[in-house]
Coordinates of C-alpha atoms in Angstrom, one line a residue:
X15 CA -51.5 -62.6 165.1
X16 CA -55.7 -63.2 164.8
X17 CA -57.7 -60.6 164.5
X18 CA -61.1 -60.0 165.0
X19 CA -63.9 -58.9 162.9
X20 CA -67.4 -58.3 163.0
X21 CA -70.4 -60.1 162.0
X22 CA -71.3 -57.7 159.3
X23 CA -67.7 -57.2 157.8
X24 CA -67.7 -60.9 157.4
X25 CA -71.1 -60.8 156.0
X26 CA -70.1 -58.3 153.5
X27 CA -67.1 -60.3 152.2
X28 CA -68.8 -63.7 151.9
X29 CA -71.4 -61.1 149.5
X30 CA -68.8 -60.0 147.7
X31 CA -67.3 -63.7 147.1
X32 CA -71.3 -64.8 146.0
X33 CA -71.6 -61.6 143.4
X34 CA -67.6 -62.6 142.3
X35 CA -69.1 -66.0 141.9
X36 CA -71.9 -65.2 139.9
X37 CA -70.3 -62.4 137.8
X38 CA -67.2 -65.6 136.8
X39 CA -70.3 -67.5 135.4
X40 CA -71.9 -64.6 133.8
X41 CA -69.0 -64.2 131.8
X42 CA -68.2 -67.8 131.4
X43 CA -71.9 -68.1 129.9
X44 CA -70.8 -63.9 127.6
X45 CA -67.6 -66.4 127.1
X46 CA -69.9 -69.1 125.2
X47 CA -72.2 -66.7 123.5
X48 CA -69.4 -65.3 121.5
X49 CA -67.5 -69.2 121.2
X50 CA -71.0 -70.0 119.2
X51 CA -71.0 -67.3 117.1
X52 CA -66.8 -67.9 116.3
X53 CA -66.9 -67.3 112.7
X54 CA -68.2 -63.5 113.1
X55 CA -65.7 -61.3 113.1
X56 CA -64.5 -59.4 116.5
X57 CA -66.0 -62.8 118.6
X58 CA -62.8 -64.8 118.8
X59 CA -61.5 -61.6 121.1
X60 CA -64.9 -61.4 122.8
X61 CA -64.7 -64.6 124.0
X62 CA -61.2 -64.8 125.1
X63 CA -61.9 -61.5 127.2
X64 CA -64.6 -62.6 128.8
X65 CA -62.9 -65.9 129.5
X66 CA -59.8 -64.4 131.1
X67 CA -62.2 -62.2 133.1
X68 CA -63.9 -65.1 134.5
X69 CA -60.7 -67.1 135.3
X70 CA -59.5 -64.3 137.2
X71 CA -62.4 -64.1 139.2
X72 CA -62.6 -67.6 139.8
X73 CA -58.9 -67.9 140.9
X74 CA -59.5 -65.4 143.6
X75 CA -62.6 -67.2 145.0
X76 CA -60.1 -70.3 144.9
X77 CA -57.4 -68.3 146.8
X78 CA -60.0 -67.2 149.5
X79 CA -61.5 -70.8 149.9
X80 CA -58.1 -72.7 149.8
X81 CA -56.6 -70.7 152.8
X82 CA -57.1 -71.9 156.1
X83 CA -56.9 -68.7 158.0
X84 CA -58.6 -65.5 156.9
X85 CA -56.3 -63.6 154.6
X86 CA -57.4 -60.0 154.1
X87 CA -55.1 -59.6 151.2
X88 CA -56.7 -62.2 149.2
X89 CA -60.3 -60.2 150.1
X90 CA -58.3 -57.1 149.1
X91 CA -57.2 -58.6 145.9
X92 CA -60.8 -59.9 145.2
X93 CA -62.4 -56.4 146.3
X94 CA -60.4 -54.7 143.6
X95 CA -60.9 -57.6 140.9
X96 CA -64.7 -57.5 141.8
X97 CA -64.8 -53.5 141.1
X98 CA -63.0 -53.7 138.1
X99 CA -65.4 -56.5 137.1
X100 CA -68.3 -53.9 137.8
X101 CA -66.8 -51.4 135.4
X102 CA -66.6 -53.7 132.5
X103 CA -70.5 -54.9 133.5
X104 CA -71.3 -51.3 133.4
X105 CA -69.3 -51.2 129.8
X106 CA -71.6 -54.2 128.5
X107 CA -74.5 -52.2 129.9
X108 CA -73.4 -49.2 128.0
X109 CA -73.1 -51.2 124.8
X110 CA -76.7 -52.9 124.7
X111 CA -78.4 -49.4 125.5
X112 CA -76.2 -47.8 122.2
X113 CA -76.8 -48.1 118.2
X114 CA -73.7 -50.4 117.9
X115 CA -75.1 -53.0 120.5
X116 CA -78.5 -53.2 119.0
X117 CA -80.5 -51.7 121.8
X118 CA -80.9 -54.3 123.9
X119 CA -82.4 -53.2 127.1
X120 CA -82.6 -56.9 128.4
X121 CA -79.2 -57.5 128.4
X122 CA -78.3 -54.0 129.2
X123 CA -80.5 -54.5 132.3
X124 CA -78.8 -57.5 133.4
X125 CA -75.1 -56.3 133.1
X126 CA -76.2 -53.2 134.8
X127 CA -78.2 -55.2 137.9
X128 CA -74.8 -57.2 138.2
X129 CA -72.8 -53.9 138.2
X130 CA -74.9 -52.4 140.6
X131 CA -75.4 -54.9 143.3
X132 CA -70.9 -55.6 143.2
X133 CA -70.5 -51.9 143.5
X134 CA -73.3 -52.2 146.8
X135 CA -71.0 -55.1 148.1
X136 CA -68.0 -53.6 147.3
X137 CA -68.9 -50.2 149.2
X138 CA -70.4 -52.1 152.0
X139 CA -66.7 -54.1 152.1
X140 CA -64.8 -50.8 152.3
X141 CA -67.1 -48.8 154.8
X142 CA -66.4 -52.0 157.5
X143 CA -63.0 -51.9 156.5
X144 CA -62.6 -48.1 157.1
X145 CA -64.4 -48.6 160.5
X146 CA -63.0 -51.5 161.6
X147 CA -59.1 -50.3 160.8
X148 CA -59.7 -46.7 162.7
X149 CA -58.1 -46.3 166.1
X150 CA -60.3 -45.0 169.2
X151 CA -59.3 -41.4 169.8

């Protein structure tokens, strides 16, 4: 059975799959930073979290793009990764604004423009899916 969407839900998933894109590589390049600096202690972990972060992510955009119809569980399964991904940005963010991260407004300024603008996309995803699902009364 096909069903029809709009323009703008289908606008708002193909954002979402962009930011999920660019938050995989994000951590991919979070993924190297901490690979470099191996031999410090706490980095090995780092790394491997970021990494399976990024995997993740990048396994769901495979999912979406390998099927040949539109699957809204895969989007589902992307919109929850995606938010989960923004909570762990918003962590980072946390981290470079505190003692213990150095205060590193940069950095925290880039985790928390990633956070923010997957959160927008994510919202925007749910509100179309809310009014798109609703029966007429």
């Amino acid at each position: 059975m096909t069903r029809e969407i709009s323009s703008n839900h289908v606008g708002a998933m193909l954002s979402l799959v962009a930011l999920a894109s660019e938050a995989a590589t994000t951590m991919r390049e979070y993924e190297a930073h901490h690979r470099a600096k191996i031999h410090e202690e706490g980095r090995a972990d780092k790394a491997a979290i970021n990494a399976q972060i990024a995997q993740s992510l990048e396994d769901a955009i495979s999912e979406i793009g390998q099927s040949l119809e539109f699957d809204p569980r895969a989007f589902e399964r992307l919109l929850k990764l995606t938010s989960e991904t923004a909570k762990t940005f918003r962590m980072y963010e946390g981290h470079h604004r505190s003692k213990d991260g150095s205060d590193r407004p940069e950095r925290a300024d880039r985790n928390a423009n990633i956070a923010g603008r997957i959160e927008q996309a994510a919202g925007a995803l749910a509100a179309w899916q809310i009014l798109e699902n609703r029966q007429p009364t």
